[in-house]
PDB file of C-alpha atoms in Angstrom:
ATOM      1  CA  MET A  25      -0.051   0.012  -0.029  1.00  0.00           C
ATOM      2  CA  GLY A  26       0.619   3.639   0.211  1.00  0.00           C
ATOM      3  CA  ASP A  27       4.114   4.483  -0.809  1.00  0.00           C
ATOM      4  CA  ARG A  28       3.782   4.475  -4.494  1.00  0.00           C
ATOM      5  CA  ALA A  29       6.094   6.811  -6.388  1.00  0.00           C
ATOM      6  CA  SER A  30       3.231   8.322  -8.030  1.00  0.00           C
ATOM      7  CA  ASN A  31       0.983   8.429  -4.896  1.00  0.00           C
ATOM      8  CA  GLY A  32      -1.304   6.202  -6.667  1.00  0.00           C
ATOM      9  CA  ARG A  33      -3.072   9.079  -8.310  1.00  0.00           C
ATOM     10  CA  THR A  34      -4.815   7.913 -11.325  1.00  0.00           C
ATOM     11  CA  ALA A  35      -7.411  10.520 -12.559  1.00  0.00           C
ATOM     12  CA  VAL A  36     -10.016   9.481 -14.792  1.00  0.00           C
ATOM     13  CA  GLU A  37     -12.351  11.776 -16.493  1.00  0.00           C
ATOM     14  CA  ARG A  38     -15.264  11.571 -18.932  1.00  0.00           C
ATOM     15  CA  ARG A  39     -14.340  14.438 -21.143  1.00  0.00           C
ATOM     16  CA  SER A  40     -17.179  14.139 -23.655  1.00  0.00           C
ATOM     17  CA  GLU A  41     -19.843  11.709 -24.589  1.00  0.00           C
ATOM     18  CA  ARG A  42     -17.315   9.781 -26.548  1.00  0.00           C
ATOM     19  CA  GLU A  43     -14.068  10.280 -24.737  1.00  0.00           C
ATOM     20  CA  LEU A  44     -12.356   8.995 -21.589  1.00  0.00           C
ATOM     21  CA  VAL A  45      -9.087  10.356 -20.396  1.00  0.00           C
ATOM     22  CA  VAL A  46      -6.834   8.717 -17.813  1.00  0.00           C
ATOM     23  CA  THR A  47      -3.856  10.675 -16.304  1.00  0.00           C
ATOM     24  CA  ARG A  48      -1.084   9.645 -14.033  1.00  0.00           C
ATOM     25  CA  THR A  49       2.558  10.760 -13.494  1.00  0.00           C
ATOM     26  CA  PHE A  50       5.307   8.087 -13.062  1.00  0.00           C
ATOM     27  CA  ASN A  51       8.532   8.427 -11.259  1.00  0.00           C
ATOM     28  CA  GLY A  52      10.850   7.540 -14.084  1.00  0.00           C
ATOM     29  CA  ALA A  53      12.262   9.006 -17.272  1.00  0.00           C
ATOM     30  CA  VAL A  54       9.887   9.024 -20.293  1.00  0.00           C
ATOM     31  CA  ARG A  55      12.083   6.540 -22.285  1.00  0.00           C
ATOM     32  CA  LEU A  56      11.532   4.028 -19.464  1.00  0.00           C
ATOM     33  CA  VAL A  57       7.921   4.398 -19.339  1.00  0.00           C
ATOM     34  CA  PHE A  58       7.702   4.302 -23.014  1.00  0.00           C
ATOM     35  CA  ASP A  59       9.674   1.017 -22.998  1.00  0.00           C
ATOM     36  CA  ALA A  60       7.231  -0.456 -20.533  1.00  0.00           C
ATOM     37  CA  TRP A  61       4.296   0.180 -23.129  1.00  0.00           C
ATOM     38  CA  THR A  62       6.343  -1.090 -26.197  1.00  0.00           C
ATOM     39  CA  LYS A  63       8.302  -3.951 -25.238  1.00  0.00           C
ATOM     40  CA  PRO A  64       6.123  -7.032 -24.821  1.00  0.00           C
ATOM     41  CA  GLU A  65       8.183  -8.716 -22.077  1.00  0.00           C
ATOM     42  CA  LEU A  66       7.577  -5.552 -20.034  1.00  0.00           C
ATOM     43  CA  PHE A  67       4.009  -4.777 -21.091  1.00  0.00           C
ATOM     44  CA  LYS A  68       2.826  -8.252 -19.903  1.00  0.00           C
ATOM     45  CA  LEU A  69       4.028  -7.548 -16.407  1.00  0.00           C
ATOM     46  CA  TRP A  70       1.455  -4.861 -15.724  1.00  0.00           C
ATOM     47  CA  TRP A  71      -1.400  -4.787 -18.285  1.00  0.00           C
ATOM     48  CA  ALA A  72      -3.344  -7.643 -16.903  1.00  0.00           C
ATOM     49  CA  PRO A  73      -4.541  -7.140 -13.449  1.00  0.00           C
ATOM     50  CA  LYS A  74      -2.999  -9.872 -11.356  1.00  0.00           C
ATOM     51  CA  SER A  75      -5.901 -10.815  -9.018  1.00  0.00           C
ATOM     52  CA  SER A  76      -8.349 -10.937 -11.858  1.00  0.00           C
ATOM     53  CA  GLY A  77      -7.168 -14.449 -12.026  1.00  0.00           C
ATOM     54  CA  VAL A  78      -7.091 -14.340 -15.804  1.00  0.00           C
ATOM     55  CA  PRO A  79      -3.477 -14.764 -16.982  1.00  0.00           C
ATOM     56  CA  LEU A  80      -2.095 -13.274 -20.038  1.00  0.00           C
ATOM     57  CA  LEU A  81      -1.461 -16.081 -22.441  1.00  0.00           C
ATOM     58  CA  SER A  82       0.415 -14.228 -25.167  1.00  0.00           C
ATOM     59  CA  CYS A  83       1.343 -10.749 -26.180  1.00  0.00           C
ATOM     60  CA  GLU A  84       2.663 -10.036 -29.698  1.00  0.00           C
ATOM     61  CA  MET A  85       3.459  -6.358 -30.581  1.00  0.00           C
ATOM     62  CA  ASP A  86       4.809  -5.130 -33.787  1.00  0.00           C
ATOM     63  CA  VAL A  87       5.490  -1.554 -32.379  1.00  0.00           C
ATOM     64  CA  ARG A  88       5.673   0.625 -35.526  1.00  0.00           C
ATOM     65  CA  THR A  89       3.358   2.884 -37.552  1.00  0.00           C
ATOM     66  CA  GLY A  90       1.150   0.314 -39.449  1.00  0.00           C
ATOM     67  CA  GLY A  91       2.170  -2.509 -37.380  1.00  0.00           C
ATOM     68  CA  SER A  92      -0.301  -4.749 -35.328  1.00  0.00           C
ATOM     69  CA  TYR A  93      -0.700  -6.187 -31.937  1.00  0.00           C
ATOM     70  CA  ARG A  94      -2.488  -9.108 -30.408  1.00  0.00           C
ATOM     71  CA  ILE A  95      -3.071  -9.792 -26.746  1.00  0.00           C
ATOM     72  CA  ALA A  96      -4.771 -12.999 -25.512  1.00  0.00           C
ATOM     73  CA  PHE A  97      -5.966 -13.654 -21.883  1.00  0.00           C
ATOM     74  CA  GLY A  98      -7.135 -16.986 -20.605  1.00  0.00           C
ATOM     75  CA  HIS A  99      -6.335 -20.100 -18.780  1.00  0.00           C
ATOM     76  CA  ASP A 100      -5.511 -22.043 -22.070  1.00  0.00           C
ATOM     77  CA  ALA A 101      -5.596 -21.395 -25.647  1.00  0.00           C
ATOM     78  CA  SER A 102      -8.948 -23.079 -26.348  1.00  0.00           C
ATOM     79  CA  LYS A 103     -10.786 -20.606 -23.841  1.00  0.00           C
ATOM     80  CA  SER A 104      -8.955 -17.398 -24.589  1.00  0.00           C
ATOM     81  CA  MET A 105     -10.084 -13.833 -25.212  1.00  0.00           C
ATOM     82  CA  ALA A 106      -8.098 -11.762 -27.557  1.00  0.00           C
ATOM     83  CA  PHE A 107      -7.658  -7.980 -28.052  1.00  0.00           C
ATOM     84  CA  PHE A 108      -6.083  -6.820 -31.256  1.00  0.00           C
ATOM     85  CA  GLY A 109      -5.497  -3.976 -33.538  1.00  0.00           C
ATOM     86  CA  LYS A 110      -3.098  -1.886 -35.184  1.00  0.00           C
ATOM     87  CA  TYR A 111      -0.764   0.987 -34.521  1.00  0.00           C
ATOM     88  CA  LEU A 112      -1.762   4.061 -36.160  1.00  0.00           C
ATOM     89  CA  GLU A 113       1.083   6.135 -34.929  1.00  0.00           C
ATOM     90  CA  VAL A 114       4.225   5.302 -33.104  1.00  0.00           C
ATOM     91  CA  SER A 115       6.539   8.294 -32.304  1.00  0.00           C
ATOM     92  CA  PRO A 116       9.018   7.246 -29.591  1.00  0.00           C
ATOM     93  CA  PRO A 117       9.247   8.129 -26.983  1.00  0.00           C
ATOM     94  CA  SER A 118       6.290  10.534 -26.776  1.00  0.00           C
ATOM     95  CA  ARG A 119       3.156   9.268 -28.566  1.00  0.00           C
ATOM     96  CA  LEU A 120       1.388   5.998 -29.406  1.00  0.00           C
ATOM     97  CA  VAL A 121      -1.956   5.619 -31.109  1.00  0.00           C
ATOM     98  CA  TRP A 122      -3.671   2.414 -31.785  1.00  0.00           C
ATOM     99  CA  THR A 123      -7.027   0.921 -32.718  1.00  0.00           C
ATOM    100  CA  ASN A 124      -9.016  -1.603 -30.791  1.00  0.00           C
ATOM    101  CA  ASP A 125     -10.624  -3.980 -33.350  1.00  0.00           C
ATOM    102  CA  GLU A 126     -11.865  -7.046 -31.366  1.00  0.00           C
ATOM    103  CA  GLY A 127     -15.274  -5.471 -31.016  1.00  0.00           C
ATOM    104  CA  GLU A 128     -17.868  -3.593 -33.196  1.00  0.00           C
ATOM    105  CA  ASP A 129     -17.326  -0.305 -31.430  1.00  0.00           C
ATOM    106  CA  GLY A 130     -13.719  -0.187 -30.492  1.00  0.00           C
ATOM    107  CA  ALA A 131     -12.141   2.930 -29.471  1.00  0.00           C
ATOM    108  CA  VAL A 132      -8.938   4.550 -30.713  1.00  0.00           C
ATOM    109  CA  THR A 133      -6.333   4.733 -27.980  1.00  0.00           C
ATOM    110  CA  THR A 134      -3.908   7.606 -27.820  1.00  0.00           C
ATOM    111  CA  VAL A 135      -1.109   7.716 -25.082  1.00  0.00           C
ATOM    112  CA  THR A 136       1.139  10.639 -24.642  1.00  0.00           C
ATOM    113  CA  PHE A 137       4.369  10.500 -22.480  1.00  0.00           C
ATOM    114  CA  GLU A 138       5.568  13.969 -21.391  1.00  0.00           C
ATOM    115  CA  ASP A 139       8.696  14.835 -19.392  1.00  0.00           C
ATOM    116  CA  VAL A 140       8.078  16.840 -16.352  1.00  0.00           C
ATOM    117  CA  ASP A 141      11.401  17.310 -14.381  1.00  0.00           C
ATOM    118  CA  GLY A 142      12.558  13.944 -14.944  1.00  0.00           C
ATOM    119  CA  ARG A 143       9.261  12.270 -14.310  1.00  0.00           C
ATOM    120  CA  THR A 144       6.687  11.125 -16.857  1.00  0.00           C
ATOM    121  CA  ARG A 145       3.234  12.587 -17.200  1.00  0.00           C
ATOM    122  CA  LEU A 146       1.134  10.139 -18.965  1.00  0.00           C
ATOM    123  CA  VAL A 147      -2.106  10.848 -20.709  1.00  0.00           C
ATOM    124  CA  LEU A 148      -4.180   7.920 -22.121  1.00  0.00           C
ATOM    125  CA  GLN A 149      -7.325   9.006 -24.040  1.00  0.00           C
ATOM    126  CA  GLU A 150      -9.833   6.601 -25.451  1.00  0.00           C
ATOM    127  CA  LEU A 151     -12.193   7.952 -28.109  1.00  0.00           C
ATOM    128  CA  TYR A 152     -15.233   5.893 -28.889  1.00  0.00           C
ATOM    129  CA  PRO A 153     -17.297   5.810 -32.176  1.00  0.00           C
ATOM    130  CA  SER A 154     -20.525   6.595 -30.002  1.00  0.00           C
ATOM    131  CA  LYS A 155     -21.757   7.408 -26.449  1.00  0.00           C
ATOM    132  CA  GLU A 156     -23.217   4.114 -26.202  1.00  0.00           C
ATOM    133  CA  ALA A 157     -19.877   2.301 -26.953  1.00  0.00           C
ATOM    134  CA  LEU A 158     -18.323   4.234 -24.229  1.00  0.00           C
ATOM    135  CA  ASP A 159     -21.179   3.562 -21.792  1.00  0.00           C
ATOM    136  CA  GLN A 160     -20.657  -0.154 -22.358  1.00  0.00           C
ATOM    137  CA  ALA A 161     -16.838  -0.283 -22.416  1.00  0.00           C
ATOM    138  CA  PHE A 162     -15.372  -2.218 -19.407  1.00  0.00           C
ATOM    139  CA  VAL A 163     -18.756  -3.255 -18.091  1.00  0.00           C
ATOM    140  CA  GLY A 164     -18.181  -6.400 -16.054  1.00  0.00           C
ATOM    141  CA  MET A 165     -14.542  -5.671 -15.366  1.00  0.00           C
ATOM    142  CA  GLU A 166     -15.206  -3.942 -12.063  1.00  0.00           C
ATOM    143  CA  ASP A 167     -14.934  -7.109 -10.366  1.00  0.00           C
ATOM    144  CA  ALA A 168     -11.673  -7.926 -11.901  1.00  0.00           C
ATOM    145  CA  MET A 169      -9.801  -5.420  -9.687  1.00  0.00           C
ATOM    146  CA  PRO A 170      -6.620  -6.472  -7.841  1.00  0.00           C
ATOM    147  CA  GLU A 171      -5.854  -5.038  -4.547  1.00  0.00           C
ATOM    148  CA  GLN A 172      -1.985  -4.983  -4.615  1.00  0.00           C
ATOM    149  CA  PHE A 173       0.841  -6.316  -6.787  1.00  0.00           C
ATOM    150  CA  GLU A 174       2.821  -7.993  -4.156  1.00  0.00           C
ATOM    151  CA  GLN A 175       3.307 -10.967  -6.384  1.00  0.00           C
ATOM    152  CA  LEU A 176       4.471  -8.661  -9.172  1.00  0.00           C
ATOM    153  CA  ASP A 177       6.727  -6.922  -6.807  1.00  0.00           C
ATOM    154  CA  GLU A 178       8.385 -10.230  -5.870  1.00  0.00           C
ATOM    155  CA  LEU A 179       8.614 -11.214  -9.667  1.00  0.00           C
ATOM    156  CA  LEU A 180      10.226  -7.978 -10.463  1.00  0.00           C
ATOM    157  CA  VAL A 181      12.784  -8.282  -7.726  1.00  0.00           C
ATOM    158  CA  THR A 182      14.038 -11.432  -9.204  1.00  0.00           C
ATOM    159  CA  LEU A 183      13.695 -10.291 -12.786  1.00  0.00           C
ATOM    160  CA  GLY A 184      17.278  -9.337 -12.799  1.00  0.00           C
ATOM    161  CA  ALA A 185      18.864  -9.448 -15.814  1.00  0.00           C
ATOM    162  CA  SER A 186      15.903 -10.615 -17.939  1.00  0.00           C
ATOM    163  CA  VAL A 187      14.580  -7.087 -18.266  1.00  0.00           C
TER     164      VAL A 187
ATOM    165  CA  MET B   3     -27.275  -0.669 -12.482  1.00  0.00           C
ATOM    166  CA  VAL B   4     -27.544   0.873  -8.962  1.00  0.00           C
ATOM    167  CA  GLN B   5     -30.731  -0.092  -7.205  1.00  0.00           C
ATOM    168  CA  PHE B   6     -31.823   1.142  -3.922  1.00  0.00           C
ATOM    169  CA  SER B   7     -33.994  -0.839  -1.739  1.00  0.00           C
ATOM    170  CA  THR B   8     -35.362   0.530   1.529  1.00  0.00           C
ATOM    171  CA  ASP B   9     -32.995  -1.672   3.499  1.00  0.00           C
ATOM    172  CA  ARG B  10     -30.084  -0.417   1.506  1.00  0.00           C
ATOM    173  CA  LEU B  11     -30.957   3.234   2.136  1.00  0.00           C
ATOM    174  CA  ASP B  12     -31.460   2.517   5.869  1.00  0.00           C
ATOM    175  CA  SER B  13     -28.125   0.945   6.129  1.00  0.00           C
ATOM    176  CA  SER B  14     -26.374   3.648   4.069  1.00  0.00           C
ATOM    177  CA  PHE B  15     -27.887   6.304   6.198  1.00  0.00           C
ATOM    178  CA  ALA B  16     -26.963   4.742   9.406  1.00  0.00           C
ATOM    179  CA  ALA B  17     -23.381   4.048   7.942  1.00  0.00           C
ATOM    180  CA  LEU B  18     -23.166   7.783   7.011  1.00  0.00           C
ATOM    181  CA  SER B  19     -24.480   8.963  10.427  1.00  0.00           C
ATOM    182  CA  ASP B  20     -20.990   8.913  11.912  1.00  0.00           C
ATOM    183  CA  ALA B  21     -18.255  11.576  11.286  1.00  0.00           C
ATOM    184  CA  THR B  22     -15.409   9.005  11.343  1.00  0.00           C
ATOM    185  CA  ARG B  23     -17.161   6.866   8.822  1.00  0.00           C
ATOM    186  CA  ARG B  24     -17.804   9.911   6.584  1.00  0.00           C
ATOM    187  CA  GLY B  25     -14.192  10.713   6.893  1.00  0.00           C
ATOM    188  CA  VAL B  26     -13.085   7.192   5.931  1.00  0.00           C
ATOM    189  CA  LEU B  27     -15.211   7.442   2.783  1.00  0.00           C
ATOM    190  CA  GLU B  28     -13.591  10.748   1.854  1.00  0.00           C
ATOM    191  CA  GLN B  29     -10.155   9.256   2.599  1.00  0.00           C
ATOM    192  CA  LEU B  30     -11.009   6.297   0.204  1.00  0.00           C
ATOM    193  CA  GLY B  31     -12.050   8.649  -2.433  1.00  0.00           C
ATOM    194  CA  SER B  32      -8.434   9.807  -2.807  1.00  0.00           C
ATOM    195  CA  GLY B  33      -6.995   6.225  -2.715  1.00  0.00           C
ATOM    196  CA  ASP B  34      -7.287   2.704  -1.194  1.00  0.00           C
ATOM    197  CA  ALA B  35      -5.907   2.311   2.318  1.00  0.00           C
ATOM    198  CA  SER B  36      -5.423  -0.600   4.711  1.00  0.00           C
ATOM    199  CA  ILE B  37      -7.310  -0.797   7.928  1.00  0.00           C
ATOM    200  CA  THR B  38      -4.111  -0.082   9.883  1.00  0.00           C
ATOM    201  CA  GLU B  39      -3.367   3.104   7.726  1.00  0.00           C
ATOM    202  CA  LEU B  40      -7.020   4.241   8.502  1.00  0.00           C
ATOM    203  CA  ALA B  41      -6.792   3.502  12.181  1.00  0.00           C
ATOM    204  CA  GLU B  42      -3.655   5.536  12.341  1.00  0.00           C
ATOM    205  CA  LYS B  43      -5.080   8.392  10.272  1.00  0.00           C
ATOM    206  CA  PHE B  44      -8.247   8.767  12.448  1.00  0.00           C
ATOM    207  CA  HIS B  45      -6.273   8.060  15.747  1.00  0.00           C
ATOM    208  CA  MET B  46      -8.295   5.021  16.591  1.00  0.00           C
ATOM    209  CA  THR B  47      -7.449   1.449  17.781  1.00  0.00           C
ATOM    210  CA  LEU B  48      -7.434  -1.301  15.058  1.00  0.00           C
ATOM    211  CA  THR B  49     -10.537  -2.868  16.640  1.00  0.00           C
ATOM    212  CA  GLY B  50     -12.586   0.425  16.452  1.00  0.00           C
ATOM    213  CA  MET B  51     -11.659   0.947  12.796  1.00  0.00           C
ATOM    214  CA  LYS B  52     -12.540  -2.581  11.917  1.00  0.00           C
ATOM    215  CA  LYS B  53     -15.905  -1.985  13.398  1.00  0.00           C
ATOM    216  CA  HIS B  54     -16.476   1.080  11.461  1.00  0.00           C
ATOM    217  CA  VAL B  55     -15.125  -0.448   8.119  1.00  0.00           C
ATOM    218  CA  GLY B  56     -17.506  -3.462   8.929  1.00  0.00           C
ATOM    219  CA  VAL B  57     -20.561  -0.961   9.039  1.00  0.00           C
ATOM    220  CA  LEU B  58     -19.450   0.714   5.700  1.00  0.00           C
ATOM    221  CA  GLU B  59     -19.033  -2.616   4.231  1.00  0.00           C
ATOM    222  CA  GLN B  60     -22.511  -3.802   5.237  1.00  0.00           C
ATOM    223  CA  ALA B  61     -24.033  -0.899   3.643  1.00  0.00           C
ATOM    224  CA  GLY B  62     -22.078  -1.585   0.416  1.00  0.00           C
ATOM    225  CA  LEU B  63     -20.160   1.693   0.659  1.00  0.00           C
ATOM    226  CA  VAL B  64     -16.759   0.068   1.070  1.00  0.00           C
ATOM    227  CA  THR B  65     -15.394  -3.254  -0.085  1.00  0.00           C
ATOM    228  CA  THR B  66     -12.282  -4.813   1.441  1.00  0.00           C
ATOM    229  CA  GLN B  67      -9.903  -7.591   0.356  1.00  0.00           C
ATOM    230  CA  LYS B  68      -7.242  -9.355   2.258  1.00  0.00           C
ATOM    231  CA  VAL B  69      -3.875  -9.902   0.659  1.00  0.00           C
ATOM    232  CA  GLY B  70      -1.438 -11.593   2.786  1.00  0.00           C
ATOM    233  CA  ARG B  71      -1.942  -9.983   6.222  1.00  0.00           C
ATOM    234  CA  VAL B  72      -3.088  -6.766   4.954  1.00  0.00           C
ATOM    235  CA  ARG B  73      -6.661  -5.935   4.553  1.00  0.00           C
ATOM    236  CA  THR B  74      -7.165  -3.149   1.994  1.00  0.00           C
ATOM    237  CA  CYS B  75     -10.394  -0.941   1.919  1.00  0.00           C
ATOM    238  CA  ARG B  76     -11.589   0.857  -1.159  1.00  0.00           C
ATOM    239  CA  LEU B  77     -14.880   2.627  -2.097  1.00  0.00           C
ATOM    240  CA  GLY B  78     -17.691   0.305  -2.963  1.00  0.00           C
ATOM    241  CA  LEU B  79     -19.276   1.009  -6.205  1.00  0.00           C
ATOM    242  CA  ARG B  80     -22.884   0.626  -5.042  1.00  0.00           C
ATOM    243  CA  GLY B  81     -22.950   3.587  -2.593  1.00  0.00           C
ATOM    244  CA  LEU B  82     -22.056   6.200  -5.374  1.00  0.00           C
ATOM    245  CA  GLY B  83     -24.108   7.592  -7.889  1.00  0.00           C
ATOM    246  CA  GLU B  84     -24.450   5.896 -11.261  1.00  0.00           C
ATOM    247  CA  GLU B  85     -22.096   8.247 -12.992  1.00  0.00           C
ATOM    248  CA  ALA B  86     -19.615   8.319 -10.084  1.00  0.00           C
ATOM    249  CA  ALA B  87     -19.701   4.552  -9.975  1.00  0.00           C
ATOM    250  CA  TRP B  88     -19.115   4.386 -13.610  1.00  0.00           C
ATOM    251  CA  ILE B  89     -16.031   6.558 -13.399  1.00  0.00           C
ATOM    252  CA  GLU B  90     -14.812   4.957 -10.137  1.00  0.00           C
ATOM    253  CA  GLY B  91     -15.042   1.437 -11.890  1.00  0.00           C
ATOM    254  CA  ARG B  92     -12.724   2.568 -14.642  1.00  0.00           C
ATOM    255  CA  ARG B  93     -10.478   4.419 -12.204  1.00  0.00           C
ATOM    256  CA  GLN B  94      -9.940   1.379 -10.410  1.00  0.00           C
ATOM    257  CA  ILE B  95      -9.052  -0.672 -13.463  1.00  0.00           C
ATOM    258  CA  TRP B  96      -6.473   1.738 -14.700  1.00  0.00           C
ATOM    259  CA  ASN B  97      -5.089   2.439 -11.170  1.00  0.00           C
ATOM    260  CA  ALA B  98      -4.433  -1.213 -10.683  1.00  0.00           C
ATOM    261  CA  ARG B  99      -2.442  -1.343 -14.053  1.00  0.00           C
ATOM    262  CA  PHE B 100      -0.619   1.828 -13.302  1.00  0.00           C
ATOM    263  CA  ASP B 101       0.381   0.572  -9.791  1.00  0.00           C
ATOM    264  CA  ALA B 102       1.871  -2.483 -11.395  1.00  0.00           C
ATOM    265  CA  LEU B 103       3.427   0.033 -14.154  1.00  0.00           C
ATOM    266  CA  ASP B 104       4.958   1.862 -11.279  1.00  0.00           C
ATOM    267  CA  ASP B 105       6.640  -1.346 -10.059  1.00  0.00           C
ATOM    268  CA  VAL B 106       7.918  -2.197 -13.589  1.00  0.00           C
ATOM    269  CA  VAL B 107       9.457   1.431 -13.864  1.00  0.00           C
ATOM    270  CA  GLU B 108      11.131   1.070 -10.564  1.00  0.00           C
ATOM    271  CA  ALA B 109      12.561  -2.220 -11.452  1.00  0.00           C
ATOM    272  CA  LEU B 110      13.938  -0.762 -14.747  1.00  0.00           C
ATOM    273  CA  ILE B 111      15.559   2.155 -12.891  1.00  0.00           C
ATOM    274  CA  ARG B 112      17.122  -0.288 -10.378  1.00  0.00           C
ATOM    275  CA  LYS B 113      18.374  -2.389 -13.172  1.00  0.00           C
ATOM    276  CA  GLU B 114      19.931   0.646 -14.855  1.00  0.00           C
ATOM    277  CA  LYS B 115      21.605   1.581 -11.642  1.00  0.00           C
ATOM    278  CA  ALA B 116      22.804  -2.048 -11.163  1.00  0.00           C
ATOM    279  CA  ASP B 117      24.228  -1.968 -14.711  1.00  0.00           C
ATOM    280  CA  GLY B 118      26.143   1.277 -13.740  1.00  0.00           C
ATOM    281  CA  ARG B 119      24.611   3.410 -16.192  1.00  0.00           C
ATOM    282  CA  GLN B 120      23.304   6.859 -15.289  1.00  0.00           C
ATOM    283  CA  SER B 121      19.582   6.866 -14.850  1.00  0.00           C
ATOM    284  CA  GLU B 122      18.027  10.082 -15.786  1.00  0.00           C
TER     285      GLU B 122
END
């Protein structure tokens, strides 16, 4: 609990009928935070909430403008749920834009990374095609919320040279 | 969606009738906290805080989860207005991810230091 470098301050705002904006500052240089979003071996350490009990099966990312990504969740390949899309813009280390193509009404996600005195201010914007699409997004995921990431902490401590 | 039965309203109002419990809700609005942290913050015994949290939990205003020996409290989604609950649900999802991302970034910084490179 508690002693997070970022004070655990995640701000979420519905900025318009079709738009959700999430903001947080991280206690690390922009290039490091950008790496954590664009290197699959790092991305998969944090993207899937640990205590949701649904592990990340695979994570393929061809991080360049026009490249595609595919992330699969589930306990085994026969019962997995995939999220996929393509990168509309990759501008290291300051901006990422991708599509979410797994559903009918997928959002376009834009993430910007801004240096603030050596820390990183991250703004994630999801733009949905309609108000209804945003209303329905994430429904049912509220139960999948982890409390803490102690297991992840332990994993990271032992990560060592594999990062 | 959020449904209010008479019982639910009664227990909500009862839960909110106490200044400490209102304070706890306000505190959890700015971030999750353990029972121990809340007890310290409000200068109470652990037992006293456990009782207050129990009342809030009964009313659906707070949810708790035990991880290891730490019981963490967060705002329950059902006690909030529909729009606030919608936002809070999404905030919890991103907050969980970003807490984990914090850890990844810290590990990267530690690794850079260990590798003897200057971290910016």
